[in-house]
Coordinates of C-alpha atoms (C1' of nucleotides) in Angstrom, one line a residue:
Chain A
M29 CA -26.0 76.4 -13.9
A30 CA -27.6 76.0 -10.1
R31 CA -27.4 79.1 -7.8
H32 CA -26.3 78.1 -3.9
L33 CA -26.7 80.5 -0.8
I34 CA -24.5 79.0 1.8
T35 CA -24.1 80.3 5.1
S36 CA -22.2 79.1 8.5
A37 CA -23.9 80.2 12.2
I38 CA -22.1 83.0 13.1
P39 CA -19.4 82.8 15.7
Y40 CA -19.5 84.8 18.5
I41 CA -17.0 87.6 18.8
N42 CA -15.6 87.3 22.6
G43 CA -12.4 85.4 21.9
I44 CA -11.3 82.7 19.5
K45 CA -13.2 79.6 18.8
H46 CA -12.4 75.8 19.4
L47 CA -12.3 73.2 17.1
G48 CA -15.7 71.7 18.7
N49 CA -17.1 75.2 17.1
L50 CA -15.2 74.9 13.4
V51 CA -16.4 71.5 12.9
G52 CA -20.5 72.2 13.2
S53 CA -20.6 74.9 11.0
Q54 CA -17.8 77.2 9.1
L55 CA -16.0 73.9 8.0
P56 CA -18.9 72.1 6.7
A57 CA -20.5 75.1 5.1
D58 CA -16.9 75.9 3.3
L59 CA -17.1 71.9 2.4
F60 CA -20.2 72.2 0.6
A61 CA -19.3 76.0 -0.8
R62 CA -16.2 74.7 -2.3
Y63 CA -18.1 71.5 -4.0
Q64 CA -20.9 73.6 -5.2
R65 CA -17.9 76.0 -6.9
G66 CA -16.2 72.9 -8.0
R67 CA -19.4 71.4 -9.9
G68 CA -19.3 74.8 -11.2
N69 CA -22.6 76.1 -9.6
E70 CA -23.1 80.0 -8.4
V71 CA -22.3 80.1 -5.1
L72 CA -22.4 83.2 -2.8
F73 CA -20.9 82.0 1.0
L74 CA -21.4 84.4 3.8
C75 CA -20.6 84.4 7.2
A76 CA -19.5 86.9 9.8
T77 CA -18.9 87.6 13.6
D78 CA -21.7 87.6 15.8
E79 CA -21.0 91.4 18.3
H80 CA -23.7 92.3 20.4
G81 CA -24.9 91.3 23.5
T82 CA -23.5 90.9 27.6
P83 CA -20.6 88.8 27.1
A84 CA -19.0 91.0 24.2
E85 CA -19.0 93.7 26.6
L86 CA -17.4 92.1 29.5
A87 CA -15.2 90.7 27.3
A88 CA -13.8 94.4 26.2
T89 CA -14.0 95.9 29.8
K90 CA -12.2 93.1 30.7
A91 CA -9.6 93.8 28.1
G92 CA -9.9 97.4 29.1
K93 CA -11.5 98.6 25.6
P94 CA -14.3 100.4 24.3
V95 CA -16.7 97.6 23.0
A96 CA -16.5 98.9 19.4
E97 CA -12.8 99.0 19.2
Y98 CA -12.6 95.7 20.8
C99 CA -15.1 94.1 18.3
A100 CA -13.4 95.6 15.2
E101 CA -10.1 94.1 16.8
M102 CA -11.8 90.9 17.3
H103 CA -13.2 90.5 14.0
E104 CA -10.0 91.0 12.2
V105 CA -8.2 88.2 14.3
Q106 CA -11.1 85.7 13.7
A107 CA -11.1 86.9 10.1
K108 CA -7.2 86.2 10.0
I109 CA -7.5 82.7 11.0
A110 CA -10.7 82.0 9.0
E111 CA -8.1 82.4 6.4
G112 CA -5.5 80.3 8.0
F113 CA -8.3 77.6 7.7
R114 CA -9.1 78.4 4.1
L115 CA -12.5 79.2 4.6
S116 CA -13.7 80.7 1.5
F117 CA -15.9 82.7 2.6
D118 CA -16.9 85.4 -0.4
H119 CA -17.8 88.0 2.6
F120 CA -16.7 87.5 6.2
G121 CA -19.2 90.1 7.5
R122 CA -20.1 91.5 11.2
S123 CA -23.7 92.4 13.2
S124 CA -22.6 95.3 13.9
S125 CA -23.0 96.6 10.0
E126 CA -24.5 99.7 9.5
Q127 CA -26.1 97.6 6.8
N128 CA -27.3 94.9 9.6
K129 CA -28.9 98.2 11.7
A130 CA -30.7 99.2 9.1
L131 CA -32.5 96.2 8.2
T132 CA -32.4 94.6 11.8
Q133 CA -34.8 97.9 12.4
H134 CA -36.3 97.7 9.4
F135 CA -37.6 93.9 10.2
A136 CA -38.9 95.1 13.3
G137 CA -40.8 97.8 11.9
V138 CA -42.8 95.8 9.5
L139 CA -43.2 93.0 12.1
A140 CA -45.0 95.6 13.9
E141 CA -46.9 96.6 11.3
Q142 CA -48.0 93.0 10.9
D143 CA -49.2 93.1 14.6
L144 CA -46.5 90.4 15.6
I145 CA -44.8 92.6 18.1
R146 CA -46.1 93.4 21.4
E147 CA -44.8 95.5 24.6
V148 CA -44.4 93.8 28.1
S149 CA -43.8 95.0 31.1
E150 CA -41.8 93.2 33.6
T151 CA -38.9 93.2 36.2
Q152 CA -35.5 92.9 35.7
M153 CA -32.5 92.8 38.4
Y154 CA -30.6 95.9 38.2
S155 CA -27.0 96.3 39.7
H156 CA -25.9 99.6 40.8
A157 CA -22.4 98.9 40.9
D158 CA -22.2 97.3 37.3
G159 CA -24.5 100.1 36.0
R160 CA -26.6 97.3 34.2
Y161 CA -29.5 95.2 34.5
L162 CA -28.0 91.9 34.6
P163 CA -29.3 88.7 32.4
D164 CA -30.4 85.9 34.9
R165 CA -26.8 83.9 34.7
Y166 CA -24.7 86.9 35.8
I167 CA -26.5 86.8 39.3
E168 CA -25.2 84.0 41.9
G169 CA -26.5 83.2 45.2
I170 CA -27.5 80.7 47.5
C171 CA -30.1 78.1 46.0
P172 CA -33.4 78.3 47.9
N173 CA -34.1 74.0 47.0
C174 CA -30.6 72.6 47.6
G175 CA -28.6 75.4 50.1
F176 CA -25.7 75.1 47.1
D177 CA -23.8 78.5 47.3
S178 CA -23.3 79.6 43.8
A179 CA -26.9 79.0 41.9
R180 CA -27.0 81.0 39.1
G181 CA -30.2 83.0 38.7
D182 CA -31.5 80.8 36.1
Q183 CA -30.8 77.5 37.1
C184 CA -29.1 75.7 40.2
D185 CA -26.0 73.8 38.6
N186 CA -25.8 71.2 41.4
C187 CA -29.9 70.5 42.0
T188 CA -30.5 71.6 38.4
K189 CA -33.9 73.3 39.6
Q190 CA -34.9 76.3 37.1
L191 CA -35.0 79.0 39.1
D192 CA -35.9 82.9 39.0
P193 CA -33.2 85.5 40.5
V194 CA -35.4 86.6 43.0
D195 CA -35.2 82.8 44.2
L196 CA -31.9 83.5 45.4
I197 CA -30.7 83.7 48.9
N198 CA -27.9 86.7 48.9
P199 CA -28.3 87.6 45.5
H200 CA -24.9 89.0 44.0
S201 CA -23.4 89.9 40.6
T202 CA -20.9 87.8 39.3
I203 CA -19.4 90.4 37.7
S204 CA -18.8 92.8 40.3
G205 CA -19.5 90.7 43.1
S206 CA -21.9 93.6 44.1
T207 CA -25.0 92.7 46.4
D208 CA -26.1 96.0 45.8
L209 CA -29.2 95.0 43.4
E210 CA -32.7 96.2 42.9
M211 CA -35.9 94.7 40.9
R212 CA -36.6 97.2 38.4
E213 CA -39.5 97.6 36.0
T214 CA -38.7 97.6 32.5
K215 CA -40.5 97.5 29.4
H216 CA -39.9 95.1 26.5
L217 CA -41.2 94.2 23.2
Y218 CA -41.8 90.2 22.1
L219 CA -42.5 88.8 19.1
R220 CA -45.9 86.9 19.0
Q221 CA -43.8 83.8 17.8
S222 CA -47.4 82.0 19.1
Q223 CA -49.2 83.8 16.1
M224 CA -46.8 82.3 13.8
K225 CA -46.7 78.7 15.4
D226 CA -49.1 76.7 13.3
Q227 CA -47.1 78.4 10.0
L228 CA -44.4 77.3 11.5
D229 CA -45.3 74.0 12.0
A230 CA -46.5 73.0 8.6
W231 CA -43.6 74.3 7.3
I232 CA -41.2 71.9 9.8
D233 CA -43.2 69.1 8.5
S234 CA -42.9 69.8 5.0
K235 CA -38.8 69.0 5.7
T236 CA -38.9 65.6 5.5
D237 CA -35.3 65.6 4.2
W238 CA -34.1 67.3 6.9
P239 CA -31.5 65.8 9.6
V240 CA -33.4 64.5 12.7
L241 CA -31.4 66.6 14.8
T242 CA -32.6 69.7 13.1
T243 CA -36.1 68.8 12.8
S244 CA -36.5 67.0 16.2
I245 CA -35.3 70.3 18.1
A246 CA -38.1 72.4 16.4
K247 CA -40.3 70.5 17.0
K248 CA -39.6 70.1 20.6
W249 CA -40.2 73.8 20.9
L250 CA -43.3 73.9 19.2
H251 CA -45.2 71.0 21.2
D252 CA -43.6 71.4 24.1
G253 CA -45.7 72.8 26.8
D254 CA -47.7 75.6 25.8
G255 CA -46.0 75.6 22.5
L256 CA -44.2 78.0 20.7
Q257 CA -43.5 81.2 23.2
D258 CA -43.6 84.6 22.3
R259 CA -39.9 85.7 22.9
G260 CA -38.1 88.9 23.9
I261 CA -36.4 90.6 21.5
T262 CA -34.8 94.1 23.3
R263 CA -32.5 93.9 25.6
D264 CA -31.5 97.3 28.7
L265 CA -27.9 97.2 27.2
D266 CA -25.6 99.7 25.3
W267 CA -23.9 97.9 22.8
G268 CA -26.4 96.7 20.0
V269 CA -29.2 97.8 17.5
P270 CA -31.1 100.6 18.9
V271 CA -34.8 99.7 18.9
K272 CA -36.1 101.8 16.2
K273 CA -39.6 101.1 14.1
G274 CA -37.8 101.2 10.8
G275 CA -36.5 104.8 11.0
E276 CA -38.8 105.7 13.3
D277 CA -38.4 106.4 16.9
W278 CA -40.1 103.9 19.0
P279 CA -41.6 105.6 22.1
G280 CA -41.0 103.8 25.3
M281 CA -37.9 102.2 23.7
E282 CA -35.4 104.4 24.1
G283 CA -32.0 103.5 25.2
K284 CA -32.4 100.0 24.8
V285 CA -31.5 97.6 21.8
F286 CA -32.3 94.7 20.2
Y287 CA -31.6 91.2 21.5
V288 CA -28.9 89.6 19.6
W289 CA -30.5 86.7 18.8
F290 CA -33.1 88.6 16.9
D291 CA -30.5 90.6 14.9
A292 CA -27.8 88.1 14.4
P293 CA -29.4 86.0 11.7
I294 CA -30.7 89.2 9.9
E295 CA -26.9 89.7 9.3
Y296 CA -27.0 86.8 7.1
I297 CA -29.1 89.2 4.8
A298 CA -27.2 92.6 5.8
C299 CA -24.1 90.5 5.1
S300 CA -25.0 90.4 1.5
Q301 CA -25.4 94.1 1.2
E302 CA -21.9 94.3 2.6
W303 CA -20.2 92.1 0.4
V304 CA -21.9 94.4 -2.6
D305 CA -20.6 97.5 -0.5
A306 CA -17.3 96.2 -0.3
G307 CA -17.4 96.1 -4.0
K308 CA -16.6 92.1 -4.2
G309 CA -20.0 91.7 -5.6
E310 CA -23.5 93.0 -7.2
D311 CA -27.2 92.6 -6.9
W312 CA -27.3 90.8 -3.6
E313 CA -31.2 91.0 -4.3
R314 CA -30.9 88.5 -6.6
W315 CA -29.9 86.2 -3.8
W316 CA -32.6 87.1 -1.1
R317 CA -35.9 88.5 -2.7
T318 CA -37.9 86.1 -4.4
D319 CA -39.6 88.6 -6.5
K320 CA -35.7 89.3 -7.7
G321 CA -34.4 86.8 -8.7
A322 CA -34.1 84.6 -6.1
D323 CA -36.9 82.1 -6.5
D324 CA -34.2 79.8 -8.2
V325 CA -31.8 80.2 -4.9
T326 CA -31.2 76.6 -3.1
Y327 CA -30.3 78.3 0.6
T328 CA -28.4 76.3 2.8
Q329 CA -27.7 76.8 6.3
F330 CA -24.9 75.2 8.5
M331 CA -25.3 75.3 12.7
G332 CA -24.0 73.3 15.5
K333 CA -27.4 72.2 17.8
D334 CA -27.3 74.6 20.3
N335 CA -28.6 77.2 17.3
V336 CA -31.2 74.9 15.8
P337 CA -34.3 76.7 17.3
F338 CA -33.4 80.3 16.4
H339 CA -32.9 79.1 12.4
T340 CA -35.6 76.9 12.3
L341 CA -38.5 79.3 14.7
S342 CA -36.9 82.7 15.3
F343 CA -35.4 83.6 12.2
P344 CA -38.3 82.0 10.0
C345 CA -40.7 84.0 12.1
T346 CA -39.4 87.1 11.3
I347 CA -38.8 86.2 7.7
L348 CA -42.3 85.2 7.1
G349 CA -43.9 87.5 9.4
S350 CA -42.7 90.3 7.5
G351 CA -44.8 89.7 4.7
E352 CA -42.2 90.6 2.1
P353 CA -40.9 88.1 -0.1
W354 CA -37.5 87.1 1.3
K355 CA -35.9 83.9 0.7
L356 CA -36.6 81.0 3.1
V357 CA -34.2 78.4 4.0
D358 CA -34.4 75.2 1.9
Y359 CA -32.0 73.2 4.1
I360 CA -30.7 73.2 7.6
K361 CA -27.6 71.4 8.7
S362 CA -26.9 71.0 12.1
F363 CA -24.3 68.9 13.7
N364 CA -23.8 67.5 17.1
Y365 CA -20.8 68.3 19.3
L366 CA -17.3 67.2 19.3
N367 CA -15.7 66.0 22.4
Y368 CA -12.4 66.6 23.6
D369 CA -10.4 63.5 25.0
G370 CA -12.8 62.3 27.4
G371 CA -14.8 65.5 27.8
Q372 CA -15.7 68.7 26.6
F373 CA -14.0 71.2 24.8
S374 CA -13.7 74.4 27.2
T375 CA -13.5 78.1 26.2
S376 CA -13.6 78.9 30.0
R377 CA -10.7 76.0 31.1
G378 CA -9.1 76.1 27.9
R379 CA -9.5 72.7 27.5
G380 CA -8.8 71.2 23.8
V381 CA -7.7 73.3 20.8
F382 CA -8.5 76.2 19.6
M383 CA -8.0 77.5 16.3
D384 CA -5.3 79.5 16.8
Q385 CA -3.0 77.0 18.4
A386 CA -4.3 74.2 16.0
L387 CA -2.8 76.3 12.7
E388 CA 0.3 76.9 15.0
I389 CA 0.7 73.0 15.0
L390 CA -0.2 71.7 12.0
P391 CA -1.2 73.2 8.6
A392 CA -5.0 73.9 7.6
D393 CA -5.5 70.4 5.4
Y394 CA -5.0 68.2 8.1
W395 CA -7.5 69.5 10.7
R396 CA -9.9 69.8 7.6
W397 CA -9.6 66.0 6.8
W398 CA -9.9 64.9 10.4
L399 CA -12.5 67.1 11.3
M400 CA -14.5 66.3 8.3
S401 CA -14.5 62.8 8.3
H402 CA -15.3 62.2 11.9
A403 CA -17.8 65.0 11.4
P404 CA -20.6 64.7 14.6
E405 CA -23.5 63.6 12.4
S406 CA -25.1 61.2 14.3
S407 CA -24.0 61.7 17.7
D408 CA -21.6 63.6 19.6
S409 CA -17.9 62.7 18.5
E410 CA -14.4 62.6 20.0
F411 CA -11.1 64.0 19.3
T412 CA -8.4 62.1 20.5
W413 CA -4.5 62.6 19.6
E414 CA -4.1 58.6 19.0
N415 CA -7.0 58.9 16.3
F416 CA -6.0 62.6 14.6
Q417 CA -2.5 60.7 14.7
Q418 CA -3.4 57.5 13.1
S419 CA -5.8 59.2 10.6
V420 CA -4.3 61.9 9.6
N421 CA -1.0 59.5 9.0
K422 CA -2.6 56.9 7.1
D423 CA -5.1 58.7 5.0
L424 CA -3.5 61.9 3.7
A425 CA 0.6 61.0 4.0
D426 CA 0.3 57.1 3.3
V427 CA -2.8 56.6 0.8
L428 CA -2.5 60.1 -0.9
G429 CA 0.9 61.8 -0.2
N430 CA 2.9 58.5 -0.9
F431 CA 0.6 57.8 -3.9
V432 CA 1.8 61.3 -5.4
S433 CA 5.3 60.8 -4.5
R434 CA 5.7 57.4 -5.8
I435 CA 4.6 57.8 -9.2
T436 CA 6.2 61.1 -9.8
K437 CA 9.1 60.0 -8.6
F438 CA 9.3 57.0 -10.6
C439 CA 8.4 58.9 -14.1
R440 CA 10.9 61.1 -13.3
S441 CA 13.5 58.4 -12.8
K442 CA 12.8 56.8 -15.8
F443 CA 11.2 59.1 -18.3
G444 CA 11.8 62.7 -17.0
E445 CA 9.9 64.9 -15.7
E446 CA 7.1 64.9 -18.3
V447 CA 4.4 62.5 -19.4
P448 CA 5.9 59.8 -21.1
A449 CA 5.0 59.0 -24.5
G450 CA 4.1 55.2 -26.2
G451 CA 1.6 52.8 -25.3
A452 CA -2.0 52.7 -24.8
Y453 CA -4.8 52.1 -22.1
G454 CA -5.9 48.7 -21.9
D455 CA -8.1 46.7 -19.8
R456 CA -6.5 47.4 -16.3
E457 CA -6.9 51.2 -17.0
E458 CA -10.3 50.6 -17.9
A459 CA -11.4 49.0 -14.9
A460 CA -10.1 51.3 -12.8
I461 CA -11.7 54.1 -14.6
K462 CA -15.2 51.9 -14.4
E463 CA -13.9 51.8 -10.3
I464 CA -13.4 55.7 -10.1
S465 CA -16.6 56.8 -12.2
D466 CA -18.8 54.3 -9.5
R467 CA -17.2 55.6 -6.6
L468 CA -17.1 59.1 -8.5
K469 CA -21.3 58.7 -8.5
A470 CA -21.3 57.9 -4.4
Y471 CA -19.0 60.5 -3.6
E472 CA -21.3 63.4 -5.6
G473 CA -24.2 61.7 -3.8
F474 CA -23.0 62.0 -0.5
M475 CA -21.8 65.8 -1.1
D476 CA -25.3 66.7 -2.6
A477 CA -26.7 65.2 0.0
I478 CA -24.0 66.9 2.9
E479 CA -23.2 63.6 3.9
V480 CA -20.1 64.5 5.3
R481 CA -18.3 61.5 6.9
K482 CA -19.8 59.1 4.0
A483 CA -18.3 61.6 1.6
A484 CA -15.1 61.4 2.9
N485 CA -14.9 58.0 2.9
E486 CA -15.6 57.7 -0.7
L487 CA -12.8 60.5 -1.5
R488 CA -10.5 57.9 0.6
A489 CA -11.4 54.9 -1.5
I490 CA -10.9 56.7 -5.0
W491 CA -7.3 57.8 -3.9
V492 CA -7.0 53.7 -2.7
I493 CA -7.7 52.8 -6.3
G494 CA -4.5 54.9 -7.3
N495 CA -2.4 52.4 -5.0
E496 CA -4.4 49.5 -6.4
Y497 CA -4.0 50.2 -9.5
L498 CA 0.2 50.8 -9.3
Q499 CA 0.7 47.7 -7.8
E500 CA -1.4 45.8 -10.4
A501 CA 0.4 47.5 -13.3
A502 CA 3.7 47.8 -11.6
P503 CA 5.4 49.6 -14.4
W504 CA 9.0 49.4 -12.4
S505 CA 8.4 45.6 -13.9
T506 CA 6.7 46.6 -17.0
F507 CA 9.1 48.7 -17.9
K508 CA 12.3 45.9 -17.9
E509 CA 10.4 44.5 -20.8
D510 CA 7.9 46.9 -22.2
P511 CA 8.6 50.1 -21.8
E512 CA 5.6 51.4 -24.2
T513 CA 3.4 49.9 -21.7
A514 CA 5.1 51.5 -18.6
A515 CA 4.9 54.9 -20.3
A516 CA 0.9 54.2 -20.9
Q517 CA 0.9 53.2 -17.1
V518 CA 2.9 56.2 -15.7
R519 CA 0.7 58.4 -18.1
F520 CA -2.6 57.1 -16.1
G521 CA -1.0 57.2 -12.6
L522 CA 0.1 60.8 -13.3
N523 CA -3.3 62.1 -14.7
L524 CA -4.9 60.3 -11.6
I525 CA -2.9 63.2 -9.6
R526 CA -5.0 65.8 -11.2
V527 CA -8.1 64.2 -11.0
Y528 CA -7.5 63.7 -7.1
A529 CA -6.7 67.4 -7.0
I530 CA -10.0 68.6 -8.2
L531 CA -11.9 66.0 -6.5
S532 CA -10.1 66.4 -2.9
A533 CA -10.3 70.2 -3.1
P534 CA -13.5 70.6 -1.0
F535 CA -11.4 69.0 1.8
I536 CA -7.9 69.4 1.4
P537 CA -7.6 72.8 -0.9
D538 CA -4.0 73.3 -0.1
A539 CA -2.8 70.0 -0.9
S540 CA -5.0 69.9 -4.1
D541 CA -3.6 73.2 -5.1
A542 CA -0.3 71.9 -4.8
M543 CA -1.2 68.7 -7.0
L544 CA -2.0 71.1 -9.5
E545 CA 1.1 73.1 -9.8
A546 CA 3.2 70.4 -9.6
M547 CA 0.9 68.6 -12.5
K548 CA 1.5 72.4 -14.2
S549 CA -2.1 72.7 -14.7
D550 CA -4.9 75.1 -14.2
D551 CA -7.5 73.1 -15.9
K552 CA -10.1 72.7 -12.8
G553 CA -13.4 71.4 -14.4
W554 CA -15.1 69.0 -12.5
P555 CA -14.1 65.3 -14.0
S556 CA -17.7 64.1 -14.8
D557 CA -16.1 62.0 -17.4
I558 CA -13.6 60.4 -15.7
A559 CA -12.0 58.7 -18.9
A560 CA -11.1 61.8 -20.6
A561 CA -10.7 63.6 -17.8
L562 CA -7.4 60.8 -17.4
S563 CA -6.3 61.6 -20.8
A564 CA -6.4 65.5 -20.0
L565 CA -2.4 65.6 -19.5
G566 CA -0.7 64.5 -23.0
T567 CA 2.3 63.4 -24.2
G568 CA 4.9 65.4 -23.5
H569 CA 3.2 67.8 -20.6
S570 CA 6.0 68.6 -18.3
F571 CA 5.3 68.6 -14.6
A572 CA 7.4 68.8 -11.3
V573 CA 7.7 66.2 -8.2
P574 CA 6.5 68.0 -5.9
E575 CA 7.7 68.3 -2.1
N576 CA 5.9 65.7 0.1
L577 CA 2.0 66.9 0.2
F578 CA 1.7 65.7 4.1
R579 CA 4.3 65.1 7.0
K580 CA 3.6 62.7 9.4
I581 CA 2.8 63.2 12.9
T582 CA 5.3 61.9 15.4
D583 CA 4.8 59.9 18.4
E584 CA 6.5 62.5 20.2
E585 CA 4.8 65.2 18.8
R586 CA 1.1 63.6 19.8
E587 CA 2.4 63.3 23.5
D588 CA 3.4 66.7 23.6
W589 CA 0.5 68.4 22.0
Q590 CA -1.4 65.8 24.6
Q591 CA 0.3 67.6 27.5
R592 CA 0.1 71.0 26.2
F593 CA -3.6 71.0 25.6
A594 CA -5.1 69.2 28.4
G595 CA -5.4 72.0 30.6
T596 CA -5.2 75.6 30.9
R597 CA -4.5 78.2 27.9
D598 CA -1.3 79.9 28.0
Chain B
rG4 C1' -39.1 66.3 36.0
rG5 C1' -39.9 66.7 30.9
rG6 C1' -38.1 65.5 25.9
rC7 C1' -34.6 64.1 22.1
rC8 C1' -30.6 61.9 20.3
rU9 C1' -27.1 57.3 20.9
rA10 C1' -25.3 52.2 22.7
rU11 C1' -22.8 47.2 16.4
rA12 C1' -15.2 44.0 16.6
rG13 C1' -9.6 46.3 20.5
rC14 C1' -10.8 51.8 18.1
rU15 C1' -13.7 55.2 14.8
rC16 C1' -18.0 54.1 12.1
rA17 C1' -21.8 51.7 7.8
rA18 C1' -25.9 48.3 7.7
rC19 C1' -32.7 52.3 8.2
rG20 C1' -37.7 44.9 8.1
rG21 C1' -35.1 40.5 4.0
rU22 C1' -28.4 36.1 1.8
rU23 C1' -23.8 34.5 6.3
rA24 C1' -24.0 41.9 10.3
rG25 C1' -19.8 45.3 6.7
rA26 C1' -15.6 49.2 6.4
rG27 C1' -11.4 51.7 7.4
rC28 C1' -7.8 51.8 11.4
rA29 C1' -5.0 48.3 15.1
rG30 C1' -3.7 42.8 15.1
rA31 C1' -1.4 38.3 12.1
rG32 C1' 0.5 36.5 7.5
rC33 C1' 2.2 36.8 2.3
rG34 C1' 3.7 39.4 -1.7
rC35 C1' 6.0 43.5 -3.9
rU36 C1' 10.4 47.3 -4.1
rC37 C1' 7.8 52.9 -7.6
rA38 C1' 7.8 55.4 -2.9
rU39 C1' 7.2 59.1 3.1
rA40 C1' 9.4 52.0 7.5
rA41 C1' 5.2 53.7 2.1
rC42 C1' 1.9 50.1 -1.1
rG43 C1' -1.0 45.4 -2.6
rC44 C1' -3.6 40.8 -1.0
rU45 C1' -5.2 37.1 2.5
rU46 C1' -6.8 36.6 7.3
rU47 C1' -7.8 36.8 13.0
rG48 C1' -12.0 39.5 15.4
rG49 C1' -19.0 40.6 17.1
rU50 C1' -24.3 37.4 22.7
rU51 C1' -25.4 43.9 17.6
rC52 C1' -26.1 47.3 26.2
rC53 C1' -29.9 44.0 29.4
rA54 C1' -34.6 41.5 29.6
rG55 C1' -39.4 40.5 27.2
rG56 C1' -42.5 41.1 22.6
rU57 C1' -44.2 41.5 17.7
rU58 C1' -42.9 39.1 13.1
rC59 C1' -42.2 33.6 8.1
rG60 C1' -38.1 36.5 9.2
rA61 C1' -34.9 41.9 14.2
rA62 C1' -28.9 45.2 15.1
rU63 C1' -33.4 47.5 12.7
rC64 C1' -40.4 47.6 15.0
rC65 C1' -42.7 47.7 20.5
rU66 C1' -42.4 47.5 25.7
rG67 C1' -39.6 48.2 30.3
rG68 C1' -34.7 48.4 32.1
rU69 C1' -29.3 50.4 32.2
rG70 C1' -25.1 53.6 30.4
rG71 C1' -23.5 58.0 28.2
rG72 C1' -24.9 63.0 25.4
rC73 C1' -27.8 67.1 24.3
rC74 C1' -32.0 70.6 25.0
rU75 C1' -35.5 72.5 28.1
rA76 C1' -36.8 79.6 26.2
rC77 C1' -32.5 85.9 30.1
rC78 C1' -25.1 83.0 27.6
rA79 C1' -25.0 83.4 22.9

RNA sequence: GGGCCUAUAGCUCAACGGUUAGAGCAGAGCGCUCAUAACGCUUUGGUUCCAGGUUCGAAUCCUGGUGGGCCUACCA
């Protein structure tokens, strides 16, 4: 039995994520996890909230709460929503956990021992009114280049020139508006990524089967300019993992915390410890330590393209640089962005559909199906309400839902609510079995390769076979002359429902459960042998006609939603 | 400025140097009547963004444009 370790990029804590965030990380990761479980493999699927950093502190202040309390609440909110989308994490952890604190400090300690950390003295903008150091982007002023009056400290949004906060004319804090700013000298730790450049380069070069998106971003960072740069891994903040060298204090680093991008990926490992400590599993090391059984684990990460540098370079640098036998990622699946109706999803402007709103409108399966069958794999893709309505109505309601409805209702009216006896499968059934078997092979191939859109296409084609079969077999006609043959045809159709339930579960878990429940079956074994699987429900097996699996989205609803999500979030 | 991705039917996408560029949706026609006005079959529709080039052969490779998107290291 293969073992799959699967992680989704961990969503930031400061609010509810929109569908664009969901489509590139948590959802495809869940799809893959459910598929691997369905194939009978052992899976550990982990996700968490990313809780440290300036934005979390500011969001908490805005909400009028201590940051720890704010994070705890938002974690619960995100966990609830994840459950609503049927994201089947084995554990949904928190980067602020004690486990992650200890592990992050441990890694910093061993990296220091390996001489991969150096101290750098630099100047940072300090705001007296805010009582904190300000990241460059929280400082605005007049652009010295073009005169734009709200240029940010890192870059001017008007002329796109790269800036330094000290370049700005009349700089002020975007948090308080205060102009009482001062450049202060402060010391920070840098991870010497440049020392690991060749090793990382060779490692990326060996990953010839990774998505182009993943490797091209990694190579850009490795080879651009002077090559991979050392990176600051500490910040002057209150909220975060205190800087320590393992269990020891770090002289000169008092009051500082690790940078979120240092501790966030480490949470993948710490999360498995949380999973054990929560009593959900045991022995996390057999997933992470190659000296303790993780050698045969296949580790797959999912993320949007903005996360790629940290997963291809920074985190591997931490892992490899430690000199300890930690499991390194085997495959990085990255996604482009999902746009919303001619523009971008925007958290700040409330443009587009957010995860909580989506679930208020329609159940998870509708969203899961559309998002995965339109996943932005080769380029950015676009959500439009017209496309959503058409795809969901056609694929789910008409092709799959109606198939289940027509065969179960026909059986009930002619034979009653049990699998009818009589007749035998013949050439027509053999042909359908052959066709489904071929399609299933393709489906498995795409799912193994995490080709999400192509897998969805194949699955849909398998659903279509059911309707084609019914049309050709026409049990409603056969029944008049030859009820025995009609019985065999209906038996075949009913068995298809169970098979569809199993194959469709990664995409539409709720409908899958509803189909199995209707068929009164709890046999979820992967149908490797389609012929056998289509005889699993034997003569006399009782079933129930389910409620319609999917309702249709009306034109009125579509127009209503289009208006509602165009502007600001209420 | 630099780099990467992308442009194929009205729409969303396949095709990764090799028959006549395919599929779903939308449109048209026919059939079916079990079913959620559902299903099936047939079918219309393409100067593969533009201009050159390489090749026996180019949507695919090269060069130069044009449009769209992303990244560029202190947001995470």
